[in-house]
PDB file of C-alpha atoms in Angstrom:
ATOM      1  CA  MET A 157      26.706  30.043  -4.784  1.00  0.00           C
ATOM      2  CA  SER A 158      27.695  31.325  -1.365  1.00  0.00           C
ATOM      3  CA  GLY A 159      26.026  34.446  -0.167  1.00  0.00           C
ATOM      4  CA  GLY A 160      24.516  36.085  -3.175  1.00  0.00           C
ATOM      5  CA  CYS A 161      25.550  39.498  -4.347  1.00  0.00           C
ATOM      6  CA  THR A 162      23.375  42.577  -4.090  1.00  0.00           C
ATOM      7  CA  ASN A 163      24.726  43.983  -7.388  1.00  0.00           C
ATOM      8  CA  CYS A 164      24.890  40.791  -9.490  1.00  0.00           C
ATOM      9  CA  GLY A 165      24.945  42.493 -12.907  1.00  0.00           C
ATOM     10  CA  ARG A 166      28.011  44.585 -12.119  1.00  0.00           C
ATOM     11  CA  LYS A 167      31.011  42.315 -12.170  1.00  0.00           C
ATOM     12  CA  GLY A 168      33.628  45.026 -12.046  1.00  0.00           C
ATOM     13  CA  GLY A 169      32.029  46.734  -9.072  1.00  0.00           C
ATOM     14  CA  CYS A 170      31.657  43.415  -7.279  1.00  0.00           C
ATOM     15  CA  ASP A 171      35.337  42.525  -7.813  1.00  0.00           C
ATOM     16  CA  SER A 172      36.410  45.922  -6.508  1.00  0.00           C
ATOM     17  CA  ARG A 173      34.179  45.585  -3.483  1.00  0.00           C
ATOM     18  CA  LYS A 174      35.493  42.117  -2.644  1.00  0.00           C
ATOM     19  CA  HIS A 175      39.103  43.241  -3.068  1.00  0.00           C
ATOM     20  CA  GLU A 176      38.524  46.084  -0.583  1.00  0.00           C
ATOM     21  CA  MET A 177      36.665  43.760   1.778  1.00  0.00           C
ATOM     22  CA  MET A 178      39.439  41.154   1.819  1.00  0.00           C
ATOM     23  CA  ALA A 179      42.093  43.825   2.315  1.00  0.00           C
ATOM     24  CA  GLU A 180      40.263  44.884   5.480  1.00  0.00           C
ATOM     25  CA  VAL A 181      39.984  41.252   6.578  1.00  0.00           C
ATOM     26  CA  GLN A 182      43.693  40.653   6.011  1.00  0.00           C
ATOM     27  CA  LYS A 183      44.594  43.765   7.990  1.00  0.00           C
ATOM     28  CA  ALA A 184      42.422  42.604  10.905  1.00  0.00           C
ATOM     29  CA  LEU A 185      44.003  39.154  10.849  1.00  0.00           C
ATOM     30  CA  GLN A 186      47.488  40.530  10.983  1.00  0.00           C
ATOM     31  CA  GLN A 187      46.660  42.803  13.911  1.00  0.00           C
ATOM     32  CA  LEU A 188      44.768  40.168  15.900  1.00  0.00           C
ATOM     33  CA  TYR A 189      47.189  37.271  15.189  1.00  0.00           C
ATOM     34  CA  PRO A 190      50.655  38.763  14.828  1.00  0.00           C
ATOM     35  CA  THR A 191      52.326  35.333  15.137  1.00  0.00           C
ATOM     36  CA  GLY A 192      49.931  33.881  12.554  1.00  0.00           C
ATOM     37  CA  ARG A 193      48.846  31.072  14.943  1.00  0.00           C
ATOM     38  CA  TRP A 194      45.112  30.482  15.522  1.00  0.00           C
ATOM     39  CA  ASP A 195      45.745  29.773  19.232  1.00  0.00           C
ATOM     40  CA  GLN A 196      47.828  32.900  19.803  1.00  0.00           C
ATOM     41  CA  ARG A 197      45.489  35.835  19.411  1.00  0.00           C
ATOM     42  CA  ASP A 198      46.701  39.178  20.705  1.00  0.00           C
ATOM     43  CA  HIS A 199      43.918  39.869  23.189  1.00  0.00           C
ATOM     44  CA  GLY A 200      45.143  43.445  23.534  1.00  0.00           C
ATOM     45  CA  ALA A 201      44.470  44.072  19.846  1.00  0.00           C
ATOM     46  CA  GLY A 202      40.744  43.336  19.819  1.00  0.00           C
ATOM     47  CA  PRO A 203      38.304  44.812  19.457  1.00  0.00           C
ATOM     48  CA  LEU A 204      40.087  46.809  16.773  1.00  0.00           C
ATOM     49  CA  ALA A 205      39.596  50.518  16.187  1.00  0.00           C
ATOM     50  CA  GLY A 206      35.934  50.911  15.465  1.00  0.00           C
ATOM     51  CA  GLY A 207      35.281  47.799  17.419  1.00  0.00           C
ATOM     52  CA  GLY A 208      33.234  44.756  16.724  1.00  0.00           C
ATOM     53  CA  PRO A 209      29.447  45.275  16.780  1.00  0.00           C
ATOM     54  CA  ALA A 210      28.775  45.775  20.486  1.00  0.00           C
ATOM     55  CA  ALA A 211      26.326  43.585  22.394  1.00  0.00           C
ATOM     56  CA  GLN A 212      24.084  46.636  22.771  1.00  0.00           C
ATOM     57  CA  PHE A 213      23.912  46.906  18.981  1.00  0.00           C
ATOM     58  CA  GLY A 214      22.572  43.344  18.481  1.00  0.00           C
ATOM     59  CA  PRO A 215      19.013  43.850  19.822  1.00  0.00           C
ATOM     60  CA  ALA A 216      18.619  47.051  17.790  1.00  0.00           C
ATOM     61  CA  LEU A 217      19.829  45.239  14.671  1.00  0.00           C
ATOM     62  CA  ALA A 218      17.384  42.375  15.309  1.00  0.00           C
ATOM     63  CA  GLU A 219      14.555  44.912  15.530  1.00  0.00           C
ATOM     64  CA  ALA A 220      15.628  46.616  12.320  1.00  0.00           C
ATOM     65  CA  LEU A 221      15.887  43.300  10.478  1.00  0.00           C
ATOM     66  CA  SER A 222      12.469  42.195  11.766  1.00  0.00           C
ATOM     67  CA  GLN A 223      10.841  45.310  10.403  1.00  0.00           C
ATOM     68  CA  ARG A 224      12.668  45.363   7.056  1.00  0.00           C
ATOM     69  CA  LEU A 225      12.425  41.629   6.318  1.00  0.00           C
ATOM     70  CA  LYS A 226       8.961  41.249   7.929  1.00  0.00           C
ATOM     71  CA  ALA A 227      10.168  38.242   9.875  1.00  0.00           C
ATOM     72  CA  PHE A 228      10.874  37.190  13.448  1.00  0.00           C
ATOM     73  CA  ALA A 229      14.452  38.101  14.441  1.00  0.00           C
ATOM     74  CA  LEU A 230      16.192  37.421  17.751  1.00  0.00           C
ATOM     75  CA  PHE A 231      19.533  38.558  19.191  1.00  0.00           C
ATOM     76  CA  CYS A 232      21.457  35.788  20.971  1.00  0.00           C
ATOM     77  CA  PRO A 233      24.764  36.397  22.793  1.00  0.00           C
ATOM     78  CA  GLY A 234      27.583  34.079  21.734  1.00  0.00           C
ATOM     79  CA  GLU A 235      28.985  31.232  23.754  1.00  0.00           C
ATOM     80  CA  PRO A 236      32.216  31.824  25.755  1.00  0.00           C
ATOM     81  CA  GLU A 237      34.394  30.397  22.954  1.00  0.00           C
ATOM     82  CA  ASP A 238      32.743  32.413  20.235  1.00  0.00           C
ATOM     83  CA  PHE A 239      34.141  35.633  18.894  1.00  0.00           C
ATOM     84  CA  SER A 240      30.623  36.744  17.904  1.00  0.00           C
ATOM     85  CA  ASP A 241      27.184  37.551  19.014  1.00  0.00           C
ATOM     86  CA  TYR A 242      24.332  36.473  16.749  1.00  0.00           C
ATOM     87  CA  VAL A 243      21.080  37.596  15.196  1.00  0.00           C
ATOM     88  CA  TYR A 244      18.780  34.876  13.841  1.00  0.00           C
ATOM     89  CA  VAL A 245      16.109  35.645  11.249  1.00  0.00           C
ATOM     90  CA  LEU A 246      13.332  33.091  10.825  1.00  0.00           C
ATOM     91  CA  CYS A 247      12.734  32.607   7.089  1.00  0.00           C
ATOM     92  CA  LEU A 248      10.728  29.367   6.912  1.00  0.00           C
ATOM     93  CA  GLY A 249       8.658  28.464   9.946  1.00  0.00           C
ATOM     94  CA  ARG A 250       6.232  30.103  12.314  1.00  0.00           C
ATOM     95  CA  LYS A 251       6.047  31.406  15.918  1.00  0.00           C
ATOM     96  CA  PRO A 252       6.434  30.055  18.483  1.00  0.00           C
ATOM     97  CA  CYS A 253       9.600  28.750  16.845  1.00  0.00           C
ATOM     98  CA  LEU A 254      12.417  26.334  17.605  1.00  0.00           C
ATOM     99  CA  LEU A 255      14.866  29.149  18.312  1.00  0.00           C
ATOM    100  CA  GLU A 256      12.594  30.397  21.099  1.00  0.00           C
ATOM    101  CA  ALA A 257      12.452  26.892  22.566  1.00  0.00           C
ATOM    102  CA  ARG A 258      16.223  26.577  22.358  1.00  0.00           C
ATOM    103  CA  GLU A 259      16.686  29.863  24.142  1.00  0.00           C
ATOM    104  CA  GLY A 260      14.163  28.989  26.843  1.00  0.00           C
ATOM    105  CA  LEU A 261      11.657  31.645  25.784  1.00  0.00           C
ATOM    106  CA  THR A 262       8.901  29.095  25.179  1.00  0.00           C
ATOM    107  CA  SER A 263       8.343  25.389  25.646  1.00  0.00           C
ATOM    108  CA  ALA A 264       8.926  22.636  23.130  1.00  0.00           C
ATOM    109  CA  GLU A 265       5.297  21.636  23.651  1.00  0.00           C
ATOM    110  CA  SER A 266       4.120  25.010  22.380  1.00  0.00           C
ATOM    111  CA  VAL A 267       6.113  24.518  19.197  1.00  0.00           C
ATOM    112  CA  ILE A 268       4.910  20.987  18.629  1.00  0.00           C
ATOM    113  CA  GLY A 269       1.306  21.698  19.579  1.00  0.00           C
ATOM    114  CA  GLU A 270      -0.848  18.634  19.291  1.00  0.00           C
ATOM    115  CA  ASN A 271       1.413  16.958  16.711  1.00  0.00           C
ATOM    116  CA  VAL A 272       3.201  14.733  19.145  1.00  0.00           C
ATOM    117  CA  GLY A 273       5.654  12.548  17.249  1.00  0.00           C
ATOM    118  CA  ALA A 274       5.902  15.037  14.376  1.00  0.00           C
ATOM    119  CA  ARG A 275       9.023  16.709  12.982  1.00  0.00           C
ATOM    120  CA  VAL A 276       9.184  20.462  12.948  1.00  0.00           C
ATOM    121  CA  GLN A 277      11.626  22.045  10.459  1.00  0.00           C
ATOM    122  CA  GLU A 278      12.687  25.671  10.185  1.00  0.00           C
ATOM    123  CA  LEU A 279      15.149  27.679   8.124  1.00  0.00           C
ATOM    124  CA  TYR A 280      17.059  30.732   9.375  1.00  0.00           C
ATOM    125  CA  LEU A 281      19.592  33.319   8.312  1.00  0.00           C
ATOM    126  CA  ARG A 282      22.182  33.587  11.119  1.00  0.00           C
ATOM    127  CA  VAL A 283      24.193  36.823  11.298  1.00  0.00           C
ATOM    128  CA  SER A 284      27.500  36.524  13.135  1.00  0.00           C
ATOM    129  CA  LEU A 285      28.559  39.893  14.577  1.00  0.00           C
ATOM    130  CA  SER A 286      32.262  39.708  15.299  1.00  0.00           C
ATOM    131  CA  THR A 287      33.341  41.063  18.691  1.00  0.00           C
ATOM    132  CA  LEU A 288      36.929  41.424  17.410  1.00  0.00           C
ATOM    133  CA  ALA A 289      36.493  43.570  14.294  1.00  0.00           C
ATOM    134  CA  PRO A 290      33.666  45.551  12.593  1.00  0.00           C
ATOM    135  CA  PHE A 291      32.536  42.626  10.437  1.00  0.00           C
ATOM    136  CA  ALA A 292      29.442  40.483  10.005  1.00  0.00           C
ATOM    137  CA  ALA A 293      28.997  37.202   8.171  1.00  0.00           C
ATOM    138  CA  VAL A 294      25.778  35.406   7.253  1.00  0.00           C
ATOM    139  CA  GLN A 295      24.991  31.677   7.094  1.00  0.00           C
ATOM    140  CA  GLU A 296      21.872  29.618   6.500  1.00  0.00           C
ATOM    141  CA  LEU A 297      20.895  27.395   9.387  1.00  0.00           C
ATOM    142  CA  ARG A 298      18.327  24.632   9.508  1.00  0.00           C
ATOM    143  CA  MET A 299      16.652  23.482  12.732  1.00  0.00           C
ATOM    144  CA  GLU A 300      14.629  20.356  13.136  1.00  0.00           C
ATOM    145  CA  LEU A 301      12.803  19.234  16.267  1.00  0.00           C
ATOM    146  CA  VAL A 302      12.057  15.537  16.653  1.00  0.00           C
ATOM    147  CA  ALA A 303       9.347  14.871  19.232  1.00  0.00           C
ATOM    148  CA  PRO A 304       9.805  12.131  21.825  1.00  0.00           C
ATOM    149  CA  ARG A 305       8.200   8.756  21.454  1.00  0.00           C
ATOM    150  CA  PRO A 306       5.331   7.854  23.827  1.00  0.00           C
ATOM    151  CA  GLY A 307       6.658   7.420  27.326  1.00  0.00           C
ATOM    152  CA  GLU A 308       9.803   9.524  26.684  1.00  0.00           C
ATOM    153  CA  ARG A 309      10.270  13.147  27.774  1.00  0.00           C
ATOM    154  CA  ASP A 310      13.002  14.703  25.634  1.00  0.00           C
ATOM    155  CA  TRP A 311      12.940  16.404  22.241  1.00  0.00           C
ATOM    156  CA  LEU A 312      16.010  16.314  20.008  1.00  0.00           C
ATOM    157  CA  LEU A 313      16.851  19.614  18.384  1.00  0.00           C
ATOM    158  CA  GLN A 314      19.143  19.186  15.342  1.00  0.00           C
ATOM    159  CA  GLN A 315      20.910  22.190  13.843  1.00  0.00           C
ATOM    160  CA  GLN A 316      22.714  22.164  10.529  1.00  0.00           C
ATOM    161  CA  SER A 317      24.819  25.152   9.448  1.00  0.00           C
ATOM    162  CA  ARG A 318      26.206  25.855   5.992  1.00  0.00           C
ATOM    163  CA  ALA A 319      29.201  27.969   4.983  1.00  0.00           C
ATOM    164  CA  GLY A 320      27.162  30.718   3.430  1.00  0.00           C
ATOM    165  CA  VAL A 321      23.674  31.164   1.940  1.00  0.00           C
ATOM    166  CA  PHE A 322      22.800  28.677  -0.771  1.00  0.00           C
ATOM    167  CA  ASP A 323      19.040  28.047  -0.735  1.00  0.00           C
ATOM    168  CA  PRO A 324      17.450  30.254  -3.476  1.00  0.00           C
ATOM    169  CA  VAL A 325      14.449  30.952  -1.299  1.00  0.00           C
ATOM    170  CA  LEU A 326      16.711  32.832   1.123  1.00  0.00           C
ATOM    171  CA  LEU A 327      18.502  35.115  -1.337  1.00  0.00           C
ATOM    172  CA  PRO A 328      15.928  37.949  -1.518  1.00  0.00           C
ATOM    173  CA  ARG A 329      15.932  38.270   2.261  1.00  0.00           C
ATOM    174  CA  TYR A 330      19.683  37.904   2.335  1.00  0.00           C
ATOM    175  CA  GLN A 331      20.091  40.867   0.001  1.00  0.00           C
ATOM    176  CA  LYS A 332      17.775  42.992   2.162  1.00  0.00           C
ATOM    177  CA  LEU A 333      19.704  41.889   5.280  1.00  0.00           C
ATOM    178  CA  VAL A 334      23.008  43.021   3.756  1.00  0.00           C
ATOM    179  CA  ALA A 335      21.431  46.379   2.954  1.00  0.00           C
ATOM    180  CA  VAL A 336      20.389  46.810   6.616  1.00  0.00           C
ATOM    181  CA  LEU A 337      23.922  45.920   7.781  1.00  0.00           C
ATOM    182  CA  THR A 338      25.349  48.533   5.429  1.00  0.00           C
ATOM    183  CA  GLU A 339      22.948  51.168   6.708  1.00  0.00           C
ATOM    184  CA  HIS A 340      24.138  50.388  10.258  1.00  0.00           C
ATOM    185  CA  GLY A 341      27.793  50.738   9.292  1.00  0.00           C
ATOM    186  CA  VAL A 342      28.706  47.028   9.546  1.00  0.00           C
ATOM    187  CA  ARG A 343      30.832  45.453   6.830  1.00  0.00           C
ATOM    188  CA  ASN A 344      29.277  42.216   5.595  1.00  0.00           C
ATOM    189  CA  VAL A 345      31.996  39.676   4.665  1.00  0.00           C
ATOM    190  CA  ASP A 346      30.904  37.178   1.974  1.00  0.00           C
ATOM    191  CA  PHE A 347      31.144  33.797   3.663  1.00  0.00           C
ATOM    192  CA  GLY A 348      32.472  32.177   0.583  1.00  0.00           C
ATOM    193  CA  GLU A 349      35.547  34.389   0.841  1.00  0.00           C
ATOM    194  CA  ILE A 350      36.315  33.414   4.493  1.00  0.00           C
ATOM    195  CA  ASP A 351      35.685  29.675   4.349  1.00  0.00           C
ATOM    196  CA  GLU A 352      39.281  28.855   3.452  1.00  0.00           C
ATOM    197  CA  ALA A 353      42.500  28.890   5.484  1.00  0.00           C
ATOM    198  CA  PRO A 354      44.117  32.370   5.331  1.00  0.00           C
ATOM    199  CA  GLU A 355      47.391  32.308   3.471  1.00  0.00           C
ATOM    200  CA  GLY A 356      50.456  32.426   5.715  1.00  0.00           C
ATOM    201  CA  PHE A 357      48.621  31.546   8.931  1.00  0.00           C
ATOM    202  CA  ASP A 358      49.091  28.458  11.111  1.00  0.00           C
ATOM    203  CA  GLY A 359      45.864  26.662  12.036  1.00  0.00           C
ATOM    204  CA  ASP A 360      47.432  23.444  13.338  1.00  0.00           C
ATOM    205  CA  ALA A 361      46.020  23.955  16.808  1.00  0.00           C
ATOM    206  CA  HIS A 362      42.512  24.239  15.346  1.00  0.00           C
ATOM    207  CA  PHE A 363      43.017  21.030  13.372  1.00  0.00           C
ATOM    208  CA  GLU A 364      44.169  19.198  16.444  1.00  0.00           C
ATOM    209  CA  ARG A 365      41.081  20.261  18.326  1.00  0.00           C
ATOM    210  CA  PHE A 366      38.330  20.060  15.682  1.00  0.00           C
ATOM    211  CA  GLY A 367      39.792  17.784  12.988  1.00  0.00           C
ATOM    212  CA  VAL A 368      39.435  20.427  10.263  1.00  0.00           C
ATOM    213  CA  PRO A 369      41.768  23.300   9.195  1.00  0.00           C
ATOM    214  CA  ALA A 370      41.062  26.786  10.578  1.00  0.00           C
ATOM    215  CA  THR A 371      39.351  29.032   8.087  1.00  0.00           C
ATOM    216  CA  THR A 372      39.384  32.825   8.176  1.00  0.00           C
ATOM    217  CA  ALA A 373      35.937  32.619   9.806  1.00  0.00           C
ATOM    218  CA  ASN A 374      37.536  30.677  12.711  1.00  0.00           C
ATOM    219  CA  TYR A 375      39.941  33.558  13.300  1.00  0.00           C
ATOM    220  CA  LEU A 376      37.330  36.314  13.268  1.00  0.00           C
ATOM    221  CA  PHE A 377      33.912  34.869  14.228  1.00  0.00           C
ATOM    222  CA  PHE A 378      33.864  31.532  16.086  1.00  0.00           C
ATOM    223  CA  ALA A 379      36.089  28.582  16.928  1.00  0.00           C
ATOM    224  CA  GLY A 380      33.991  25.644  15.718  1.00  0.00           C
ATOM    225  CA  PRO A 381      33.688  24.322  12.142  1.00  0.00           C
ATOM    226  CA  THR A 382      31.790  26.565   9.753  1.00  0.00           C
ATOM    227  CA  GLU A 383      29.673  23.680   8.480  1.00  0.00           C
ATOM    228  CA  GLY A 384      28.289  20.796  10.469  1.00  0.00           C
ATOM    229  CA  LEU A 385      25.465  19.086  12.265  1.00  0.00           C
ATOM    230  CA  GLY A 386      24.868  19.683  15.977  1.00  0.00           C
ATOM    231  CA  ALA A 387      22.224  18.496  18.415  1.00  0.00           C
ATOM    232  CA  GLU A 388      20.682  19.610  21.654  1.00  0.00           C
ATOM    233  CA  VAL A 389      18.215  17.907  23.979  1.00  0.00           C
ATOM    234  CA  ILE A 390      15.239  19.932  25.194  1.00  0.00           C
ATOM    235  CA  HIS A 391      13.458  18.550  28.230  1.00  0.00           C
ATOM    236  CA  ALA A 392       9.707  18.530  28.105  1.00  0.00           C
ATOM    237  CA  THR A 393       9.111  19.975  31.546  1.00  0.00           C
ATOM    238  CA  ASP A 394      11.755  22.606  32.204  1.00  0.00           C
ATOM    239  CA  VAL A 395      13.082  23.435  28.660  1.00  0.00           C
ATOM    240  CA  SER A 396      16.656  23.120  29.962  1.00  0.00           C
ATOM    241  CA  LEU A 397      19.297  22.390  27.371  1.00  0.00           C
ATOM    242  CA  VAL A 398      22.016  19.792  27.256  1.00  0.00           C
ATOM    243  CA  ARG A 399      24.553  20.985  24.665  1.00  0.00           C
ATOM    244  CA  HIS A 400      26.650  18.624  22.571  1.00  0.00           C
ATOM    245  CA  LEU A 401      29.713  19.432  20.501  1.00  0.00           C
ATOM    246  CA  PRO A 402      28.945  19.736  16.769  1.00  0.00           C
ATOM    247  CA  GLU A 403      29.613  16.703  14.616  1.00  0.00           C
ATOM    248  CA  THR A 404      31.595  17.220  11.458  1.00  0.00           C
TER     249      THR A 404
END
């Protein structure tokens, strides 16, 4: 199951909602990529009318999600190649958390505490807020911090993303999260519906670069693969990050 529907017992209503959602997605794709090629976006077309959720909106959304879901939530601007900004919601774990260490808001030592050599694991909901169109999409994301061995100084932060929300423990919070997005006028796009190549579009350039076909998510939210394992190194003394390309 990808995502999890907020009105599970109403099949007809769900089908109608998804049809409307995908019609909006298709319209956005055609406006943003008039040639159909992943590497030929019309930069003059985005953000579309109504815009993508602005960067100023992200911190307010993080605050709203923190209050409604009773969980730590943090807004993180996207990388230069992303078409999104992000809000992370900590669902399994505790503060200070790995996300804070990754973002330089705390030290890896404060997350590890006295458990040197231990593994710290956390589970998040990651909201991608498209900067191209008024859409959001939600994934589950696992983080694991592996402490250095005696005499070494670097922690390894592993991050594994999935193409949607699958862990049953996340679904109640996911449903509340979607409700908050709706209240803020942001269309949540079910990840399971955008994790395939859009019909009639040419994603060859994406395949040449990443080794996997371009999905709809790669046209609207971010360039990299929707699922994969990535790693970062966090130094013990200065918390600086050395980023590595995700492995697929």
